[in-house]
Coordinates of N, CA and C in Angstrom, one line a residue:
M88 N 174.6 -73.1 -10.7 CA 175.5 -72.0 -10.8 C 176.9 -72.4 -10.7
A89 N 177.2 -73.3 -9.8 CA 178.6 -73.8 -9.7 C 179.1 -74.5 -10.9
A90 N 178.2 -75.2 -11.7 CA 178.6 -75.8 -12.9 C 178.9 -74.8 -14.0
R91 N 178.1 -73.7 -14.1 CA 178.3 -72.7 -15.1 C 179.4 -71.8 -14.8
L92 N 179.6 -71.5 -13.5 CA 180.7 -70.5 -13.1 C 181.6 -71.2 -12.1
P93 N 182.5 -72.0 -12.5 CA 183.3 -72.9 -11.6 C 184.3 -72.2 -10.7
D94 N 184.6 -70.9 -11.0 CA 185.6 -70.2 -10.1 C 185.2 -68.8 -9.9
H95 N 185.9 -68.1 -8.9 CA 185.6 -66.8 -8.5 C 185.8 -65.8 -9.7
H96 N 186.8 -66.0 -10.5 CA 187.0 -65.1 -11.7 C 185.9 -65.1 -12.6
R97 N 185.4 -66.3 -12.9 CA 184.2 -66.4 -13.9 C 183.0 -65.8 -13.2
Y98 N 182.8 -66.0 -11.9 CA 181.6 -65.4 -11.3 C 181.7 -63.9 -11.2
G99 N 182.9 -63.3 -10.9 CA 183.1 -61.9 -10.8 C 182.9 -61.2 -12.1
S100 N 183.2 -61.8 -13.2 CA 183.2 -61.2 -14.6 C 181.9 -61.5 -15.3
A101 N 181.0 -62.3 -14.7 CA 179.8 -62.7 -15.4 C 178.7 -61.6 -15.3
S102 N 177.9 -61.5 -16.3 CA 176.8 -60.6 -16.3 C 175.7 -61.2 -15.5
V103 N 174.7 -60.3 -15.2 CA 173.5 -60.8 -14.4 C 172.8 -61.9 -15.1
T104 N 172.7 -61.8 -16.4 CA 172.0 -62.9 -17.2 C 172.8 -64.2 -17.1
E105 N 174.1 -64.1 -17.1 CA 174.9 -65.3 -17.0 C 174.8 -65.9 -15.6
V106 N 174.7 -65.1 -14.6 CA 174.6 -65.6 -13.2 C 173.2 -66.3 -13.0
L107 N 172.2 -65.6 -13.5 CA 170.8 -66.2 -13.3 C 170.5 -67.4 -14.2
G108 N 171.2 -67.5 -15.3 CA 170.9 -68.6 -16.2 C 169.5 -68.6 -16.8
D109 N 168.8 -69.7 -16.8 CA 167.5 -69.9 -17.3 C 166.5 -69.0 -16.6
S110 N 166.8 -68.6 -15.3 CA 165.8 -67.8 -14.5 C 165.9 -66.3 -14.9
A111 N 166.8 -65.9 -15.7 CA 166.9 -64.5 -16.0 C 165.7 -63.9 -16.7
A112 N 165.0 -64.7 -17.6 CA 163.8 -64.2 -18.3 C 162.7 -63.9 -17.3
A113 N 162.6 -64.6 -16.2 CA 161.5 -64.3 -15.3 C 161.9 -63.4 -14.1
A114 N 163.1 -62.9 -14.1 CA 163.5 -62.1 -13.0 C 162.9 -60.7 -13.1
Q115 N 162.6 -60.2 -11.9 CA 162.1 -58.8 -11.8 C 163.3 -57.9 -11.7
V116 N 163.3 -56.8 -12.4 CA 164.5 -55.8 -12.4 C 164.1 -54.6 -11.5
L117 N 164.9 -54.3 -10.5 CA 164.7 -53.2 -9.7 C 166.0 -52.3 -9.7
E118 N 165.9 -51.0 -9.6 CA 167.1 -50.2 -9.6 C 167.1 -49.3 -8.4
A119 N 168.3 -49.0 -7.9 CA 168.5 -48.1 -6.8 C 169.4 -47.0 -7.2
D120 N 169.1 -45.8 -6.7 CA 169.9 -44.6 -7.1 C 171.2 -44.6 -6.3
T121 N 171.1 -44.9 -5.0 CA 172.3 -44.9 -4.1 C 172.1 -45.8 -3.0
F122 N 173.2 -46.3 -2.5 CA 173.2 -47.2 -1.3 C 173.8 -46.5 -0.1
D123 N 174.1 -45.2 -0.2 CA 174.7 -44.5 0.9 C 173.7 -44.4 2.1
S124 N 174.2 -44.4 3.3 CA 173.5 -43.9 4.5 C 173.5 -42.4 4.4
M125 N 172.3 -41.8 4.6 CA 172.1 -40.4 4.3 C 171.3 -39.7 5.4
V126 N 171.4 -38.4 5.5 CA 170.5 -37.6 6.3 C 169.7 -36.7 5.3
F127 N 168.4 -36.6 5.7 CA 167.5 -35.8 4.8 C 167.0 -34.6 5.6
L128 N 167.3 -33.4 5.1 CA 166.9 -32.2 5.8 C 165.5 -31.8 5.3
N129 N 164.6 -31.5 6.3 CA 163.2 -31.1 6.0 C 163.2 -29.7 5.6
R130 N 162.9 -29.4 4.3 CA 162.9 -28.0 3.8 C 161.5 -27.5 3.7
G131 N 160.5 -28.2 4.3 CA 159.1 -27.7 4.3 C 158.3 -28.4 3.2
D132 N 158.7 -28.2 2.0 CA 158.0 -28.8 0.9 C 158.7 -30.0 0.2
S133 N 159.9 -30.3 0.7 CA 160.7 -31.4 0.2 C 161.8 -31.7 1.2
F134 N 162.5 -32.9 1.0 CA 163.6 -33.3 1.8 C 164.9 -33.2 0.9
E135 N 165.9 -32.6 1.5 CA 167.2 -32.4 0.9 C 168.2 -33.5 1.3
P136 N 168.6 -34.3 0.4 CA 169.5 -35.4 0.8 C 171.0 -35.0 0.9
H137 N 171.6 -35.5 2.0 CA 173.1 -35.4 2.1 C 173.7 -36.7 2.6
A138 N 174.6 -37.2 1.8 CA 175.3 -38.5 2.1 C 176.1 -38.2 3.4
L139 N 176.1 -39.2 4.3 CA 177.0 -39.1 5.5 C 178.4 -39.5 5.0
P140 N 179.4 -39.1 5.9 CA 180.8 -39.4 5.5 C 181.1 -40.9 5.2
V141 N 182.2 -41.1 4.5 CA 182.5 -42.5 4.0 C 182.5 -43.5 5.2
E142 N 182.9 -43.0 6.4 CA 183.0 -44.0 7.5 C 181.7 -44.6 7.9
A143 N 180.6 -43.8 7.5 CA 179.2 -44.3 7.8 C 178.8 -45.3 6.7
Q144 N 179.6 -45.4 5.6 CA 179.3 -46.4 4.5 C 180.0 -47.7 4.6
F145 N 180.9 -47.8 5.6 CA 181.8 -49.0 5.7 C 181.0 -50.3 6.0
A146 N 179.8 -50.1 6.6 CA 179.0 -51.3 7.0 C 177.6 -50.8 7.1
P147 N 176.6 -51.7 7.1 CA 175.2 -51.3 7.3 C 175.0 -50.6 8.6
G148 N 174.1 -49.6 8.7 CA 173.7 -49.0 9.9 C 172.4 -49.5 10.5
F149 N 172.4 -49.5 11.8 CA 171.2 -50.0 12.5 C 170.7 -48.9 13.5
G150 N 171.1 -49.0 14.8 CA 170.7 -48.0 15.7 C 171.3 -46.7 15.4
L151 N 170.5 -45.6 15.6 CA 171.0 -44.2 15.3 C 170.5 -43.3 16.4
S152 N 171.5 -42.6 17.0 CA 171.1 -41.7 18.1 C 171.6 -40.3 17.7
V153 N 170.8 -39.3 18.0 CA 171.1 -37.9 17.8 C 171.2 -37.1 19.1
G154 N 172.3 -36.4 19.2 CA 172.5 -35.6 20.4 C 173.8 -34.8 20.3
D155 N 174.0 -33.9 21.2 CA 175.2 -33.0 21.1 C 176.2 -33.6 22.1
F156 N 177.1 -34.5 21.5 CA 178.0 -35.2 22.3 C 179.2 -34.3 22.8
D157 N 179.6 -33.4 22.0 CA 180.7 -32.5 22.4 C 180.3 -31.2 23.1
G158 N 178.9 -30.9 23.1 CA 178.4 -29.8 23.7 C 178.7 -28.5 23.1
D159 N 178.9 -28.5 21.7 CA 179.2 -27.2 21.0 C 178.0 -26.5 20.5
G160 N 176.8 -27.0 20.7 CA 175.6 -26.4 20.2 C 175.1 -26.9 18.9
N161 N 175.8 -27.9 18.3 CA 175.4 -28.5 17.0 C 175.1 -30.0 17.3
E162 N 174.0 -30.5 16.6 CA 173.6 -31.9 16.8 C 174.6 -32.8 16.2
D163 N 174.9 -33.9 16.9 CA 175.8 -35.0 16.4 C 175.0 -36.3 16.2
V164 N 175.7 -37.3 15.7 CA 175.0 -38.5 15.4 C 175.9 -39.7 15.8
F165 N 175.4 -40.7 16.4 CA 176.1 -42.0 16.5 C 175.4 -43.0 15.7
L166 N 176.1 -43.8 14.9 CA 175.5 -44.8 14.1 C 176.1 -46.2 14.5
A167 N 175.2 -47.1 14.9 CA 175.6 -48.5 15.1 C 175.7 -49.3 13.8
Q168 N 176.7 -50.1 13.7 CA 177.0 -50.7 12.4 C 177.2 -52.2 12.5
N169 N 177.4 -52.8 11.3 CA 177.8 -54.2 11.1 C 176.6 -55.2 11.0
F170 N 176.8 -56.2 10.2 CA 175.9 -57.3 10.0 C 176.6 -58.5 9.6
F171 N 176.4 -59.6 10.4 CA 177.1 -60.8 10.1 C 176.3 -61.9 9.6
G172 N 174.9 -61.7 9.5 CA 174.0 -62.8 9.1 C 173.9 -62.9 7.6
V173 N 175.0 -63.1 6.9 CA 175.0 -63.1 5.4 C 174.9 -64.6 5.0
D174 N 174.7 -64.8 3.6 CA 174.7 -66.1 3.1 C 176.1 -66.6 2.8
L175 N 176.2 -67.8 2.4 CA 177.6 -68.4 2.2 C 178.4 -67.8 1.2
E176 N 177.7 -67.1 0.2 CA 178.5 -66.5 -0.9 C 178.9 -65.1 -0.6
T177 N 178.5 -64.5 0.6 CA 178.8 -63.1 0.9 C 179.7 -63.0 2.1
S178 N 180.7 -62.2 2.1 CA 181.5 -61.9 3.3 C 180.7 -61.1 4.3
R179 N 180.9 -61.4 5.5 CA 180.2 -60.6 6.5 C 180.6 -59.1 6.5
Q180 N 179.6 -58.3 6.9 CA 179.8 -56.8 6.7 C 180.3 -56.3 8.1
D181 N 181.6 -56.3 8.3 CA 182.1 -56.1 9.7 C 183.2 -54.9 9.7
A182 N 183.1 -54.0 8.8 CA 184.1 -53.0 8.8 C 183.8 -51.8 9.7
G183 N 182.7 -51.8 10.3 CA 182.3 -50.7 11.2 C 182.6 -51.0 12.6
T184 N 183.0 -49.9 13.4 CA 183.2 -50.1 14.8 C 182.3 -49.2 15.6
G185 N 181.3 -48.6 15.0 CA 180.4 -47.7 15.6 C 181.0 -46.3 15.4
V186 N 180.3 -45.4 14.7 CA 180.9 -44.2 14.3 C 180.2 -43.0 14.9
V187 N 181.0 -42.1 15.4 CA 180.4 -40.8 16.0 C 180.7 -39.7 14.9
L188 N 179.6 -39.0 14.5 CA 179.6 -38.0 13.5 C 179.3 -36.7 14.1
L189 N 180.4 -35.8 14.2 CA 180.2 -34.5 14.8 C 179.6 -33.5 13.7
G190 N 178.5 -32.9 14.1 CA 177.8 -32.0 13.1 C 178.3 -30.6 13.2
D191 N 178.2 -29.9 12.1 CA 178.7 -28.5 12.1 C 177.5 -27.5 12.1
G192 N 176.3 -28.0 12.2 CA 175.1 -27.2 12.2 C 174.6 -26.7 10.8
R193 N 175.3 -27.2 9.8 CA 174.9 -26.9 8.4 C 174.8 -28.1 7.6
A194 N 174.5 -29.2 8.2 CA 174.3 -30.5 7.5 C 175.6 -31.2 7.2
G195 N 176.7 -30.7 7.6 CA 178.0 -31.3 7.5 C 178.4 -32.1 8.7
F196 N 179.1 -33.2 8.5 CA 179.5 -34.1 9.6 C 180.9 -34.5 9.4
R197 N 181.6 -34.6 10.5 CA 183.0 -35.2 10.5 C 183.0 -36.4 11.4
A198 N 183.5 -37.5 10.8 CA 183.5 -38.8 11.5 C 184.8 -38.8 12.4
L199 N 184.6 -39.1 13.6 CA 185.7 -39.2 14.6 C 186.4 -40.6 14.4
P200 N 187.7 -40.6 14.3 CA 188.4 -41.9 14.4 C 188.1 -42.6 15.7
P201 N 188.2 -43.9 15.7 CA 187.9 -44.7 17.0 C 188.7 -44.2 18.2
R202 N 190.0 -43.9 18.0 CA 190.8 -43.5 19.1 C 190.3 -42.1 19.6
E203 N 190.0 -41.2 18.7 CA 189.5 -39.9 19.2 C 188.1 -40.0 19.9
A204 N 187.3 -40.8 19.3 CA 185.9 -41.0 19.9 C 185.9 -41.8 21.2
G205 N 186.9 -42.7 21.3 CA 186.9 -43.6 22.5 C 185.9 -44.7 22.3
I206 N 185.5 -45.0 21.1 CA 184.5 -46.0 20.9 C 185.0 -47.0 19.8
T207 N 185.1 -48.3 20.2 CA 185.5 -49.3 19.2 C 184.6 -50.5 19.6
I208 N 183.7 -50.9 18.7 CA 182.8 -52.0 19.0 C 182.9 -52.9 17.7
P209 N 183.7 -54.0 17.7 CA 183.8 -54.8 16.5 C 182.7 -55.7 16.2
G210 N 181.7 -55.9 17.2 CA 180.7 -56.8 17.0 C 179.5 -56.3 16.2
E211 N 178.4 -57.1 16.2 CA 177.2 -56.7 15.5 C 176.4 -55.7 16.4
Q212 N 176.6 -54.4 16.2 CA 175.9 -53.4 16.9 C 174.4 -53.3 16.4
R213 N 173.6 -53.1 17.4 CA 172.2 -52.9 17.0 C 171.5 -51.7 17.6
G214 N 170.9 -51.8 18.7 CA 170.2 -50.6 19.3 C 171.2 -49.7 19.9
A215 N 170.9 -48.4 19.9 CA 171.7 -47.3 20.6 C 170.8 -46.3 21.2
A216 N 171.2 -45.8 22.4 CA 170.4 -44.8 23.0 C 171.3 -43.9 23.8
V217 N 170.8 -42.6 24.0 CA 171.6 -41.6 24.7 C 170.9 -41.2 26.0
A218 N 171.7 -40.9 27.0 CA 171.2 -40.4 28.3 C 172.3 -39.9 29.1
D219 N 172.0 -39.1 30.1 CA 173.1 -38.6 31.0 C 173.1 -39.6 32.2
F220 N 173.8 -40.7 32.0 CA 173.7 -41.8 33.0 C 174.4 -41.4 34.3
D221 N 175.4 -40.6 34.3 CA 176.1 -40.2 35.6 C 175.7 -38.8 36.1
A222 N 174.7 -38.2 35.4 CA 174.1 -36.9 35.9 C 175.2 -35.8 36.0
D223 N 176.1 -35.8 35.0 CA 177.1 -34.7 35.0 C 176.9 -33.7 33.9
G224 N 175.7 -33.7 33.3 CA 175.4 -32.8 32.2 C 176.0 -33.1 30.9
R225 N 176.6 -34.3 30.7 CA 177.1 -34.7 29.4 C 176.3 -35.9 28.9
L226 N 176.2 -36.0 27.6 CA 175.3 -37.0 27.0 C 176.2 -38.3 26.8
D227 N 175.8 -39.4 27.5 CA 176.4 -40.7 27.4 C 175.7 -41.5 26.4
L228 N 176.3 -42.7 26.1 CA 175.8 -43.5 25.0 C 175.8 -45.0 25.5
V229 N 174.7 -45.7 25.2 CA 174.7 -47.1 25.4 C 174.4 -47.8 24.1
V230 N 175.1 -48.9 23.8 CA 174.9 -49.6 22.5 C 174.7 -51.1 22.8
G231 N 173.6 -51.7 22.3 CA 173.4 -53.1 22.3 C 174.0 -53.8 21.2
Q232 N 174.3 -55.1 21.4 CA 174.9 -55.9 20.3 C 174.1 -57.2 20.2
H233 N 174.1 -57.7 19.0 CA 173.6 -59.1 18.7 C 174.6 -60.1 19.1
A234 N 174.2 -61.0 20.0 CA 175.2 -62.0 20.5 C 176.4 -61.4 21.1
G235 N 176.3 -60.3 21.8 CA 177.4 -59.7 22.5 C 176.9 -58.8 23.6
P236 N 177.8 -58.3 24.5 CA 177.4 -57.5 25.6 C 176.9 -56.1 25.3
T237 N 176.1 -55.6 26.1 CA 175.7 -54.2 25.9 C 176.8 -53.3 26.4
R238 N 177.2 -52.3 25.7 CA 178.3 -51.4 26.1 C 177.8 -50.0 26.5
L239 N 178.3 -49.5 27.5 CA 178.0 -48.2 28.0 C 179.3 -47.3 27.9
F240 N 179.2 -46.2 27.2 CA 180.3 -45.2 27.0 C 180.0 -43.9 27.8
R241 N 180.9 -43.6 28.7 CA 180.7 -42.4 29.5 C 181.4 -41.3 28.8
N242 N 180.7 -40.2 28.7 CA 181.2 -39.0 28.0 C 182.0 -38.2 29.1
I243 N 183.3 -38.0 28.9 CA 184.2 -37.3 29.8 C 184.8 -36.1 29.2
R244 N 184.6 -35.8 27.9 CA 185.3 -34.7 27.3 C 184.4 -33.6 26.8
G245 N 183.1 -33.9 26.6 CA 182.2 -32.9 26.1 C 181.9 -31.8 27.1
S246 N 181.5 -30.6 26.6 CA 181.1 -29.5 27.5 C 179.8 -29.8 28.2
A247 N 179.7 -29.6 29.5 CA 178.5 -30.0 30.2 C 177.4 -29.0 29.8
G248 N 176.2 -29.5 29.6 CA 175.0 -28.8 29.3 C 174.0 -28.7 30.4
V249 N 172.8 -28.4 30.1 CA 171.7 -28.4 31.1 C 170.7 -29.5 30.8
R250 N 170.0 -29.9 31.8 CA 169.0 -31.0 31.6 C 167.6 -30.5 31.7
V251 N 166.7 -30.9 30.8 CA 165.3 -30.5 30.8 C 164.5 -31.8 30.8
R252 N 163.5 -31.9 31.7 CA 162.6 -33.0 31.6 C 161.1 -32.4 31.7
L253 N 160.3 -33.0 30.8 CA 158.9 -32.5 30.7 C 158.0 -33.4 31.6
K254 N 157.0 -32.7 32.2 CA 156.0 -33.4 32.9 C 154.7 -33.3 32.1
G255 N 154.4 -34.3 31.4 CA 153.2 -34.3 30.5 C 151.9 -34.7 31.2
P256 N 150.9 -34.6 30.5 CA 149.5 -34.9 31.0 C 149.4 -36.4 31.3
A257 N 148.3 -36.8 31.9 CA 148.0 -38.2 32.2 C 147.9 -38.9 30.9
G258 N 148.5 -40.1 30.8 CA 148.6 -40.9 29.6 C 149.8 -40.6 28.8
N259 N 150.5 -39.5 29.1 CA 151.8 -39.1 28.4 C 152.7 -38.4 29.4
P260 N 153.1 -39.1 30.4 CA 153.8 -38.5 31.5 C 155.2 -37.9 31.2
T261 N 155.8 -38.4 30.1 CA 157.1 -37.8 29.8 C 157.0 -36.8 28.6
G262 N 155.8 -36.5 28.1 CA 155.7 -35.5 27.1 C 156.1 -36.0 25.7
V263 N 155.9 -37.2 25.4 CA 156.3 -37.7 24.1 C 155.7 -36.9 23.0
G264 N 156.5 -36.6 22.0 CA 156.0 -35.8 20.9 C 156.2 -34.3 21.0
A265 N 156.7 -33.9 22.2 CA 157.0 -32.4 22.4 C 158.4 -32.1 21.9
V266 N 158.6 -30.8 21.6 CA 159.9 -30.3 21.1 C 160.3 -29.2 22.0
V267 N 161.6 -29.3 22.4 CA 162.2 -28.3 23.3 C 163.4 -27.6 22.7
R268 N 163.4 -26.3 22.9 CA 164.6 -25.5 22.5 C 165.0 -24.5 23.6
L269 N 166.2 -24.3 23.7 CA 166.7 -23.2 24.6 C 166.8 -21.9 23.8
R270 N 166.6 -20.8 24.5 CA 166.8 -19.5 23.9 C 168.0 -18.8 24.6
F271 N 168.8 -18.2 23.8 CA 170.0 -17.4 24.2 C 169.8 -16.0 23.7
G272 N 169.1 -15.1 24.4 CA 168.9 -13.8 23.9 C 167.9 -13.9 22.7
E273 N 168.4 -13.4 21.5 CA 167.6 -13.5 20.3 C 167.8 -14.8 19.5
R274 N 168.6 -15.6 20.0 CA 169.0 -16.8 19.2 C 168.4 -18.0 19.9
Y275 N 168.0 -19.0 19.1 CA 167.5 -20.3 19.7 C 168.5 -21.4 19.4
G276 N 168.6 -22.3 20.3 CA 169.4 -23.5 20.0 C 168.7 -24.5 19.2
P277 N 169.3 -25.7 19.0 CA 168.7 -26.8 18.2 C 167.4 -27.3 18.9
A278 N 166.5 -27.7 18.0 CA 165.2 -28.3 18.5 C 165.5 -29.8 18.9
R279 N 165.0 -30.2 20.0 CA 165.2 -31.6 20.4 C 163.8 -32.2 20.8
E280 N 163.5 -33.3 20.2 CA 162.2 -33.9 20.4 C 162.2 -35.0 21.5
V281 N 161.2 -35.1 22.3 CA 161.0 -36.2 23.2 C 160.3 -37.3 22.4
H282 N 160.9 -38.4 22.2 CA 160.2 -39.5 21.4 C 160.2 -40.8 22.1
A283 N 159.3 -41.6 21.7 CA 159.1 -43.0 22.2 C 159.7 -43.9 21.2
G284 N 160.9 -44.4 21.4 CA 161.6 -45.3 20.4 C 162.5 -44.4 19.6
S285 N 163.7 -45.0 19.4 CA 164.7 -44.4 18.6 C 165.7 -45.4 18.0
G286 N 166.0 -45.3 16.7 CA 166.9 -46.3 16.2 C 166.3 -47.7 16.2
F287 N 167.1 -48.7 16.5 CA 166.8 -50.1 16.4 C 166.3 -50.6 17.7
W288 N 165.0 -50.6 17.9 CA 164.4 -51.1 19.2 C 165.0 -50.5 20.4
S289 N 165.2 -49.2 20.4 CA 165.9 -48.5 21.5 C 165.1 -47.2 21.8
Q290 N 165.4 -46.6 23.0 CA 164.7 -45.4 23.3 C 165.6 -44.5 24.1
D291 N 165.9 -43.3 23.6 CA 166.7 -42.3 24.4 C 166.0 -41.9 25.7
S292 N 166.7 -41.4 26.6 CA 166.2 -40.9 27.8 C 165.2 -39.7 27.6
A293 N 164.1 -39.7 28.4 CA 163.2 -38.6 28.3 C 163.7 -37.3 28.9
S294 N 164.8 -37.4 29.7 CA 165.5 -36.2 30.2 C 166.5 -35.7 29.1
L295 N 166.2 -34.5 28.6 CA 167.0 -34.0 27.5 C 168.3 -33.3 28.0
V296 N 169.4 -33.5 27.4 CA 170.6 -32.8 27.7 C 170.9 -31.8 26.5
L297 N 170.8 -30.5 26.8 CA 170.9 -29.5 25.8 C 172.2 -28.7 26.0
A298 N 172.9 -28.4 25.0 CA 174.1 -27.6 25.1 C 173.8 -26.2 25.6
A299 N 174.7 -25.7 26.4 CA 174.5 -24.3 27.0 C 175.9 -23.7 27.2
L300 N 176.6 -23.3 26.1 CA 177.9 -22.7 26.2 C 177.8 -21.3 26.9
A301 N 176.6 -20.7 26.8 CA 176.2 -19.5 27.5 C 175.0 -19.8 28.3
A302 N 174.7 -18.9 29.3 CA 173.5 -19.1 30.1 C 172.3 -18.9 29.3
P303 N 171.3 -19.9 29.3 CA 170.1 -19.7 28.6 C 169.3 -18.6 29.2
T304 N 168.5 -17.9 28.4 CA 167.6 -16.9 28.9 C 166.1 -17.3 28.9
A305 N 165.8 -18.4 28.2 CA 164.4 -18.9 28.2 C 164.4 -20.3 27.6
V306 N 163.3 -21.0 27.8 CA 163.1 -22.3 27.3 C 161.8 -22.4 26.6
W307 N 161.8 -22.9 25.4 CA 160.5 -22.9 24.6 C 160.1 -24.4 24.4
V308 N 158.8 -24.6 24.5 CA 158.3 -26.0 24.3 C 157.1 -26.0 23.4
R309 N 157.1 -26.8 22.4 CA 155.8 -27.1 21.6 C 155.4 -28.5 22.1
W310 N 154.3 -28.5 22.8 CA 153.7 -29.8 23.3 C 153.1 -30.6 22.2
A311 N 153.0 -31.9 22.4 CA 152.3 -32.7 21.5 C 150.9 -32.2 21.3
G312 N 150.5 -32.0 20.0 CA 149.2 -31.4 19.8 C 149.3 -30.0 19.3
G313 N 150.5 -29.4 19.4 CA 150.8 -28.1 18.8 C 150.8 -26.9 19.7
R314 N 150.4 -27.0 21.0 CA 150.4 -25.8 21.8 C 151.8 -25.4 22.2
E315 N 152.2 -24.1 22.1 CA 153.5 -23.6 22.3 C 153.5 -22.7 23.6
A316 N 154.6 -22.8 24.3 CA 154.8 -21.9 25.5 C 156.3 -21.7 25.7
E317 N 156.6 -20.5 26.3 CA 158.0 -20.2 26.6 C 158.1 -19.6 28.0
W318 N 159.1 -20.0 28.7 CA 159.3 -19.5 30.1 C 160.7 -19.0 30.2
P319 N 160.9 -17.9 31.1 CA 162.3 -17.5 31.4 C 163.1 -18.6 32.1
W320 N 164.3 -18.6 31.8 CA 165.2 -19.6 32.4 C 165.7 -19.1 33.8
P321 N 165.4 -19.9 34.8 CA 165.8 -19.4 36.2 C 167.4 -19.3 36.2
G322 N 167.8 -18.2 36.7 CA 169.3 -17.9 36.8 C 170.0 -19.0 37.6
G323 N 171.1 -19.5 37.0 CA 171.9 -20.5 37.7 C 171.4 -21.9 37.7
A324 N 170.2 -22.2 37.1 CA 169.6 -23.5 37.1 C 170.4 -24.4 36.1
R325 N 170.6 -25.6 36.5 CA 171.2 -26.6 35.6 C 170.3 -27.7 35.2
R326 N 169.2 -27.9 36.0 CA 168.2 -28.9 35.7 C 166.8 -28.3 35.9
L327 N 165.9 -28.5 34.9 CA 164.5 -28.0 35.0 C 163.6 -29.2 34.8
E328 N 162.4 -29.1 35.5 CA 161.3 -29.9 35.1 C 160.2 -28.9 34.6
I329 N 159.6 -29.2 33.5 CA 158.7 -28.3 32.8 C 157.3 -29.0 32.7
A330 N 156.3 -28.4 33.3 CA 155.0 -28.8 33.1 C 154.2 -27.8 32.4
A331 N 153.0 -28.1 32.1 CA 152.1 -27.1 31.3 C 151.9 -25.8 32.1
E332 N 151.9 -25.9 33.5 CA 151.7 -24.7 34.3 C 152.9 -23.9 34.7
G333 N 154.1 -24.5 34.4 CA 155.3 -23.7 34.8 C 156.6 -24.5 34.8
V334 N 157.7 -23.8 35.2 CA 159.0 -24.4 35.2 C 159.5 -24.5 36.7
Y335 N 160.1 -25.7 37.0 CA 160.6 -25.9 38.3 C 162.0 -26.2 38.3
P336 N 162.9 -25.4 38.9 CA 164.3 -25.7 39.0 C 164.6 -26.9 39.8
K337 N 165.6 -27.7 39.4 CA 166.0 -28.9 40.1 C 167.4 -28.8 40.6

């Protein structure tokens, strides 16, 4: 290739056939509709695609965590970015600093600038997980890096929510696969799943932090396997443990 395309100008203006040379005839041709990082909304019989903001496209995404970081009742996203393991002909993909995407509850997201988010990670971000590490009712974030230190970001600006932890059956003590929603009168908040594994080799805390701008009136759970139950929310409670037989304020 160096003999056929001796400089960057020739390489950049060459067709695929010219780049591949004699190998072009045997090459397999594949096509992609889009390279955007996207969110797909489950509409029951199909998935509805929505491209994430341009800041999410600056570099490849790896770990992804979903949670309500600002506590406004709408789910937000953190996306870990960057990839340095490229070949000699490709510049490393390092334009991402880790992006926080605030959701509006209607599939729209606003990317926070690094200064506003308080997050700047120039390295190769990989796994990401959310948990209330300091037990203040706000969702904190931990991000692992390839060949770099793990970073912990404490949430100090979001509105404090309530914490819910499930007590599952033997063999599934944290209730993996269950879905939890708070009820506020006739309205329900976002559904949050307890899952084993999230993003790139990471796992969010099994203790869920749920936004509560008003006092919840009930908590609804669909356990793994499909059984549903709902209990009144104890007045003044900020932390609950929920088992199949009832709710226990903490």
